[in-house]
């Protein structure tokens, strides 16, 4: 691990050499594969799944235009990004993987999902097939001891669940919460399709990193379109996966499904300056990420490339970048007829190399199937898809009352006992609690480190990473000392890649780690907004409540230091608006330790917002292993005249104001909700019902702030009790200014809070 490496001045003249990137190296065909040991059955099932994908997609074409005879009245409302023409990539890839290897997929992912599930079933024994059928086994009439019959039923069920998801049905893979653009199937390591172009780059990387750290030998294939490769997250993910500090390379295969177009824009000759996207591999490590260009119209070539890539990954030589050259025969979606941006000649040329023509030809030539058998397989596949569609048409519509189901996990890792405890001999140095002063006090930043240390000891799935968190201990010293105890395997620096930090955490969490990621300042959260708001927050719900994302993103808010607009904001409202996240805002060192431990144990993504002013404030903090439940506020002081709700550091500022008010004979009840999501409305509202007045204090600007939500819900719940409209003391609607007089004016002060208390009381 090249950490202690002197960086000396060296200005030696030289040139930087790049190794060549191979293109279309596969020379095999079906004959040679059969001779080399490919079972004929496997070749036939590759053909079957090419057929399933093709017929599935063609059924969508008919459904969308209401021309599908078996379901004449069905109204198909979802997206229609079809992969007709690209089947060889899906089939070749999934044929090369183990059933429990991971994939992430795209908006054009029906084929990926069909093939991933189908190949997993192909390799399953009877017990596993029956387990897959589960409660729905009774839908099929077959001999339970007959493996082939169980397979037929399971395959039919798989196609049905896929179609049912597109139809938005309860039996769909994601209970109709995701639809075609968000299919996931965690039984078989399908970690989800993504409608954000490039959205899964970091998640796939995180899942692969987790697989390596958990030592389970799995690889993750990150399927992306050619258009996705130009998104910033692609760069961040490639870089993350190739970090030199990883002792073993990250076992991720970035598989670019280059169908020649983004929506209509072309990578080559138009929106990039390169001819092959595989060339990007040379930017990330000396191995070019083993980049290779592959014939994506040939399932055997894809299978060969993915097999070799997976082997490299399993050997610790990942990541690998594959560019599979393919073509979509239909438009971007069915509302695009392609006429404005491509020629018929071009389309015809690609139809000549259609895998649905070339592969059966090879099967016949090799004597695996004769013409009648090829036709019979085509008919059987078509019938399966028709049956899947008819069953899906008759499947259950989700009950509107179930709308919240699957949003948040109600589980924690509280009761894991010693199952995941860090073994004593894995510690690099003894783990010691922070040193207390005579009053048992420690700095809040030491409370951060202590909470992390305790949780990392009790659960070796907890890892910590972010910018400068390792040897340096983070920008605020809050993680100092942890690398000495746990080593670089569990505490490591990342590049300055906020999106990759958050997105990899989501991916790692989905497959079994419990990552704690650090974002230095909340001001940098917008760099990671897709990963936090569209991925981490949504993955559980969109995937039908099947994903669990136990992850924490620790970040800080500040102000009052003259750091101005990009280092002083209170952007909590950016995360409270995404259902699926929990948001925690401690106001003291004591709360910080207890809440951070609960956040790490929670099975949901938690955004943990620490105020920089807290880091250097001291509080009595027990050495014990205590936790504070998320969603339970605290009455900092009881009172009768007015309720003040304040969170994070503002709770301390409001406490000063309350003290000043008391000296004037005003009794303030100060409530710190401690967590914004979930919000302890019961505590707030029972206080408001008692006092009849509510003042909310926050450091964020007034408009569009979280305080408005607290105010709304209180007036909704306590309208009768309220004597006056709820008031919010907030920052002004300006970016935080630098100059001291302006910054002081901007951040709520005890005096300003007191003034507002007096006004509400009419004094
Ligand atoms: C971040 C983002 N930008 C734009 C879109 C709209 N959009 C959806 S698919 C698509 C084209 C994607 O091209 P590519 O990655 O090559 O995948 P393909 O559609 O060709 O399979 C675009 C622009 C989106 N969904 N997400
Ligand atoms: Mg494309």
mmCIF file with all atom_site columns, C-alpha atoms in Angstrom, residues 142-143 146-154:
data_model
loop_
_atom_site.group_PDB
_atom_site.id
_atom_site.type_symbol
_atom_site.label_atom_id
_atom_site.label_alt_id
_atom_site.label_comp_id
_atom_site.label_asym_id
_atom_site.label_entity_id
_atom_site.label_seq_id
_atom_site.pdbx_PDB_ins_code
_atom_site.Cartn_x
_atom_site.Cartn_y
_atom_site.Cartn_z
_atom_site.occupancy
_atom_site.B_iso_or_equiv
_atom_site.pdbx_formal_charge
_atom_site.auth_seq_id
_atom_site.auth_comp_id
_atom_site.auth_asym_id
_atom_site.auth_atom_id
_atom_site.pdbx_PDB_model_num
ATOM 1  C CA . UNK A 1 142 ? -46.074 -30.145 -12.301 1.00 0.00 ? 142 UNK A CA 1
ATOM 2  C CA . UNK A 1 143 ? -44.357 -33.041 -10.584 1.00 0.00 ? 143 UNK A CA 1
ATOM 3  C CA . UNK A 1 146 ? -39.008 -33.450 -11.566 1.00 0.00 ? 146 UNK A CA 1
ATOM 4  C CA . UNK A 1 147 ? -36.224 -30.902 -11.981 1.00 0.00 ? 147 UNK A CA 1
ATOM 5  C CA . UNK A 1 148 ? -37.001 -30.168 -15.627 1.00 0.00 ? 148 UNK A CA 1
ATOM 6  C CA . UNK A 1 149 ? -40.649 -29.588 -14.858 1.00 0.00 ? 149 UNK A CA 1
ATOM 7  C CA . UNK A 1 150 ? -39.716 -27.350 -11.929 1.00 0.00 ? 150 UNK A CA 1
ATOM 8  C CA . UNK A 1 151 ? -37.399 -25.430 -14.234 1.00 0.00 ? 151 UNK A CA 1
ATOM 9  C CA . UNK A 1 152 ? -40.149 -24.889 -16.806 1.00 0.00 ? 152 UNK A CA 1
ATOM 10 C CA . UNK A 1 153 ? -42.455 -23.562 -14.114 1.00 0.00 ? 153 UNK A CA 1
ATOM 11 C CA . UNK A 1 154 ? -39.747 -21.335 -12.629 1.00 0.00 ? 154 UNK A CA 1
#
